[in-house]
Amino acid sequence: MTPPVPETTEPVRGRPRNQQTHQAILEAARSLLNREGESRFSIEQVASAAGVSKASIYRRWPTKGALLIELYMEGLPEVITVDARSLRSELKRYLLDTVERLQNPLWRSILRSLVAEGQYDPVTAELLRERVVAPRRAAGSHLLQHAVATGQIPAGLDHELILDLLFGPLWYRLLFEHAPIDNDFAERLLRQVEPLLFSGSSPPPVAASRRRR
Amino acid sequence: MTPPVPETTEPVRGRPRNQQTHQAILEAARSLLNREGESRFSIEQVASAAGVSKASIYRRWPTKGALLIELYMEGLPEVITVDARSLRSELKRYLLDTVERLQNPLWRSILRSLVAEGQYDPVTAELLRERVVAPRRAAGSHLLQHAVATGQIPAGLDHELILDLLFGPLWYRLLFEHAPIDNDFAERLLRQVEPLLFSGSSPPPVAASRRRR
Amino acid sequence: MTPPVPETTEPVRGRPRNQQTHQAILEAARSLLNREGESRFSIEQVASAAGVSKASIYRRWPTKGALLIELYMEGLPEVITVDARSLRSELKRYLLDTVERLQNPLWRSILRSLVAEGQYDPVTAELLRERVVAPRRAAGSHLLQHAVATGQIPAGLDHELILDLLFGPLWYRLLFEHAPIDNDFAERLLRQVEPLLFSGSSPPPVAASRRRR
Amino acid sequence: MTPPVPETTEPVRGRPRNQQTHQAILEAARSLLNREGESRFSIEQVASAAGVSKASIYRRWPTKGALLIELYMEGLPEVITVDARSLRSELKRYLLDTVERLQNPLWRSILRSLVAEGQYDPVTAELLRERVVAPRRAAGSHLLQHAVATGQIPAGLDHELILDLLFGPLWYRLLFEHAPIDNDFAERLLRQVEPLLFSGSSPPPVAASRRRR
DNA sequence: TGATAATCGAGACGGTACGTCCGGTCTTGAC
DNA sequence: GTCAAGACCGGACGTACCGTCTCGATTATCA
């Protein structure tokens, strides 16, 4: 998706792909996923709901997982502009955004289907790591490094583990639904994780965070 | 789970279930799951591998998920004796045990299949919550409450969230395999979460984290 | 059924068969067959409808066909008293009796199920010939022979073929239902077959038959 | 049946059916039926013997009965050219042809399976009447009418009943196998039925049988 | 009074078949 | 080369019956 190099628009031989077909497929897939949990998400149903041949789907996406990933990407902001100046506010912003997206049944359905698919299909599993898990972790990692560089947090923290603590609970609640994913959850999650970041040996920089409340 | 009281053991009408059949099914299921990720886990294959009719499986487990849950339960210690005297050592023990179990491909396969199944089948989802998620959370919750009562940790901690922080990362790594689940992970997880519990240096813990409330 | 030799009532060891069970099975079978054509006639359903175990059925009747035959026999008069004095009146009586029985859905259902079963199961096929087809043909044959002896019909007629002409059309209409089996049918059948019998070289004995109309 | 007019041959959408698959199914079905009476005729076995998926069979024939009917039709001459000039010779030709076909175990097997199936499945029953029973009766009826028109047989005969007398005995012997269906049978059947048609010695037939009406 | 034995209901058991759904691939004619 | 349509094989689904079997309980005859 969104290749960095513009790839010299290779001259496209034969009939060009119909953009309407493309959209119809995505639209149908979305509407099927919206009927959350109501039976398995199948290519067959997408095709018939979109009035499209199965081949037209497989031509575009080699795998159910790939289609799901595309739907997932669509729901994300084009560019993730990270204001790395304040770690605290960035974390908060990220969590609240995520929580908001996860209120949407479609979004939840996409992610849950992706995880389900990924447990059996290694290709989807790889996509899931590459496109969903890794980028988020990379962004988080970058944020933490920058915060170290700017003295917001001490060096020597276990960044990997901190990212697990941030993302783990979100997936946990998404997949098992033992408890809601809402703003309250986001705030309590932050409140738990923050002390791990700003608990420097010397007086922790509590001031800034307080002002923001 | 499996109530200790025999509940008036109703008089066994009809031909009793064959324990060998029962074991053959479980055995076959285990061996199929062991060939991790290699195609979907299907009742059909379990039946044929066990030399058993499909009906004999459906007679015992109404659902693929129910069978998986049984396999999951088998791998657990009958009674979870929690030595609640020391929260710190109990947490460590629990995490190391869990990590060890998760080294086993079969165990991982069972849990991953369960999650996958649970994303589509509401019955399995419910089983998953009831038999897998809830008991663990209950035990953890009990542990924390006892630790409060014995003054090991301050009152007023956000137990729910702490449990999310403990279990979330485990599932996160299990399902996405972006990083290993090993003793090192367990120790680092503990090292991160402990300060949230034992925040103050000496017994009665009052700290920055509490002030923030 | 009804063995000619009384067979010395062998001493019956063990618990005797329950006559109520016996009747319950037959009753249930009848009621299932009465719901004509509504799904296959299965031992399983008979057992459950009769509140009886399948074993109790198989103990009495080795085969679905055997059970059906028993139901068939039940619908017949104990003794078939043939008044062989007048072939003409006997034929008429037989046909009208048969037609009347075939008005009964249960009776039709039994015979149709028997034929269906007999096409696949050689044991039922044999039963069908022995118990249903052969006795009727034997009676008819006997009747014809007596009529020859008493000079009612000429010698040298093709008895076998005449029996085929009498019974064939009945089964034909029963199995394909292209036309009803009613009194009109019986009378027209008789009217066609009679000339084949009473078409002696010399004036046929028309008088008697006319008076009966 | 298979109307001569091509009925605007709708433009064949999608991948056309594979004629080899089609033939493989019919071939497998035939070979299974040839192993006469050896177990029930099942779609499952046809599929596996033909190396074809069950779906490919159900796509073509909605019902076991429909497949059997197709096999039945295949064994018939495309067009039934009836030389109506001589009723006597036509009847003889028809009966001898039929008898010859019924010597073939496959043919017998098809018809017997069809009858069995038709006793339980109303759809097959209807097909059986429409495709097997009715056309033959229609042809016979037409023959008789023509014979009346050309003065070969008297008007006023009971055509329906005569057809029952011709076809009934054939089915009767086919289904119960109490006696063979051979040329001798055909000839004796004819010999019995003919007098009913050509009752008078010379052309314009008026006879005892007519007076009885 | 027991021992023996066939019955009873319930229901488990391995099989076979049912008819449907989906996965991914392939094959048409039309564009 | 794409498109819709839809055929194709394979595999799984969950259900229904088949005829046999194995239980504990019951009910008779024989010793």
Coordinates of C-alpha atoms in Angstrom, one line a residue, chain B residues 45-178:
Chain B
Q45 CA -10.2 -34.5 10.7
V46 CA -10.3 -35.2 14.4
A47 CA -12.9 -37.9 13.8
S48 CA -11.0 -39.6 11.1
A49 CA -7.7 -39.3 13.0
A50 CA -9.3 -40.8 16.1
G51 CA -11.0 -43.5 14.2
V52 CA -14.3 -42.3 15.6
S53 CA -17.6 -41.1 14.1
K54 CA -18.3 -37.5 13.9
A55 CA -21.5 -38.1 16.0
S56 CA -19.3 -39.4 18.9
I57 CA -17.6 -36.0 19.0
Y58 CA -20.7 -33.9 18.7
R59 CA -22.3 -36.1 21.4
R60 CA -19.6 -34.8 23.8
W61 CA -18.9 -31.3 22.6
P62 CA -21.5 -29.3 20.8
T63 CA -18.9 -27.0 19.3
K64 CA -15.4 -26.9 18.1
G65 CA -14.8 -24.3 20.7
A66 CA -16.1 -26.6 23.5
L67 CA -13.6 -29.3 22.5
L68 CA -10.8 -26.8 22.4
I69 CA -11.8 -25.6 25.9
E70 CA -11.6 -29.2 27.1
L71 CA -8.1 -29.5 25.8
Y72 CA -7.2 -26.2 27.4
M73 CA -8.6 -27.4 30.8
E74 CA -6.7 -30.6 30.6
G75 CA -3.4 -28.8 30.5
L76 CA -4.2 -27.0 33.8
P77 CA -3.5 -28.1 37.3
E78 CA -6.7 -29.5 38.9
V79 CA -6.7 -27.0 41.7
I80 CA -5.0 -23.6 41.6
T81 CA -3.6 -23.4 45.1
V82 CA -2.7 -19.8 45.5
D83 CA -0.3 -19.1 48.3
A84 CA -1.5 -15.7 49.0
R85 CA 1.1 -14.9 51.6
S86 CA 3.5 -13.1 49.3
L87 CA 2.0 -11.3 46.3
R88 CA 5.4 -10.7 44.9
S89 CA 6.4 -14.4 44.8
E90 CA 2.9 -15.5 43.7
L91 CA 2.9 -13.2 40.7
K92 CA 6.4 -14.4 39.8
R93 CA 5.3 -18.0 40.1
Y94 CA 2.2 -17.5 38.0
L95 CA 4.0 -15.8 35.2
L96 CA 6.8 -18.3 35.0
D97 CA 4.3 -21.2 35.0
T98 CA 2.3 -19.5 32.3
V99 CA 5.4 -18.7 30.2
E100 CA 6.5 -22.3 30.5
R101 CA 3.1 -23.6 29.3
L102 CA 3.2 -21.2 26.4
Q103 CA 6.5 -22.6 25.3
N104 CA 4.5 -25.7 24.3
P105 CA 3.4 -25.5 20.7
L106 CA 0.3 -27.5 21.5
W107 CA -0.7 -25.1 24.2
R108 CA -0.1 -22.1 22.0
S109 CA -2.1 -23.8 19.2
I110 CA -5.1 -24.4 21.5
L111 CA -5.2 -20.9 22.7
R112 CA -4.8 -19.4 19.3
S113 CA -7.4 -21.6 17.8
L114 CA -9.7 -20.7 20.6
V115 CA -9.3 -17.0 20.0
A116 CA -9.8 -17.4 16.3
E117 CA -12.9 -19.5 16.8
G118 CA -14.2 -17.0 19.4
Q119 CA -14.0 -14.1 17.0
Y120 CA -16.8 -15.7 14.9
D121 CA -18.7 -18.1 17.2
P122 CA -20.5 -16.3 20.0
V123 CA -20.8 -19.5 22.0
T124 CA -17.1 -20.1 21.9
A125 CA -16.6 -16.4 22.8
E126 CA -18.7 -16.9 25.9
L127 CA -16.8 -20.1 26.8
L128 CA -13.6 -18.3 26.3
R129 CA -14.6 -15.5 28.7
E130 CA -16.1 -17.9 31.3
R131 CA -13.5 -20.6 31.3
V132 CA -10.3 -18.9 30.3
V133 CA -10.4 -15.2 31.0
A134 CA -12.6 -14.9 34.0
P135 CA -11.1 -17.5 36.3
R136 CA -7.6 -16.1 35.8
R137 CA -8.8 -12.6 36.4
A138 CA -10.7 -13.8 39.5
A139 CA -7.7 -15.5 40.9
G140 CA -5.6 -12.4 40.3
S141 CA -8.2 -10.2 41.8
H142 CA -8.4 -12.4 44.8
L143 CA -4.7 -12.2 45.2
L144 CA -4.7 -8.4 45.0
Q145 CA -7.4 -8.1 47.5
H146 CA -5.6 -10.4 49.9
A147 CA -2.5 -8.4 49.5
V148 CA -4.4 -5.3 50.4
A149 CA -5.9 -6.9 53.4
T150 CA -2.5 -8.0 54.6
G151 CA -1.0 -4.6 54.0
Q152 CA 1.3 -5.8 51.2
I153 CA 0.0 -3.2 48.8
P154 CA -2.0 0.0 49.4
A155 CA -5.8 0.1 49.1
G156 CA -7.3 2.0 46.2
L157 CA -5.2 0.6 43.4
D158 CA -6.9 0.0 40.1
H159 CA -7.1 -3.7 40.2
E160 CA -8.9 -4.2 37.0
L161 CA -6.4 -2.2 35.1
I162 CA -3.5 -4.0 36.7
L163 CA -4.9 -7.3 35.6
D164 CA -5.1 -6.0 32.1
L165 CA -1.5 -5.0 32.3
L166 CA -0.5 -8.5 33.4
F167 CA -2.6 -10.5 31.0
G168 CA -2.8 -8.2 28.0
P169 CA 0.9 -8.4 27.0
L170 CA 0.8 -12.1 27.2
W171 CA -2.0 -12.5 24.8
Y172 CA -0.6 -9.8 22.6
R173 CA 2.7 -11.7 22.2
L174 CA 0.9 -15.0 21.8
L175 CA -1.4 -13.8 19.0
F176 CA 1.0 -11.7 17.0
E177 CA 4.3 -13.4 17.7
H178 CA 6.2 -10.1 17.3

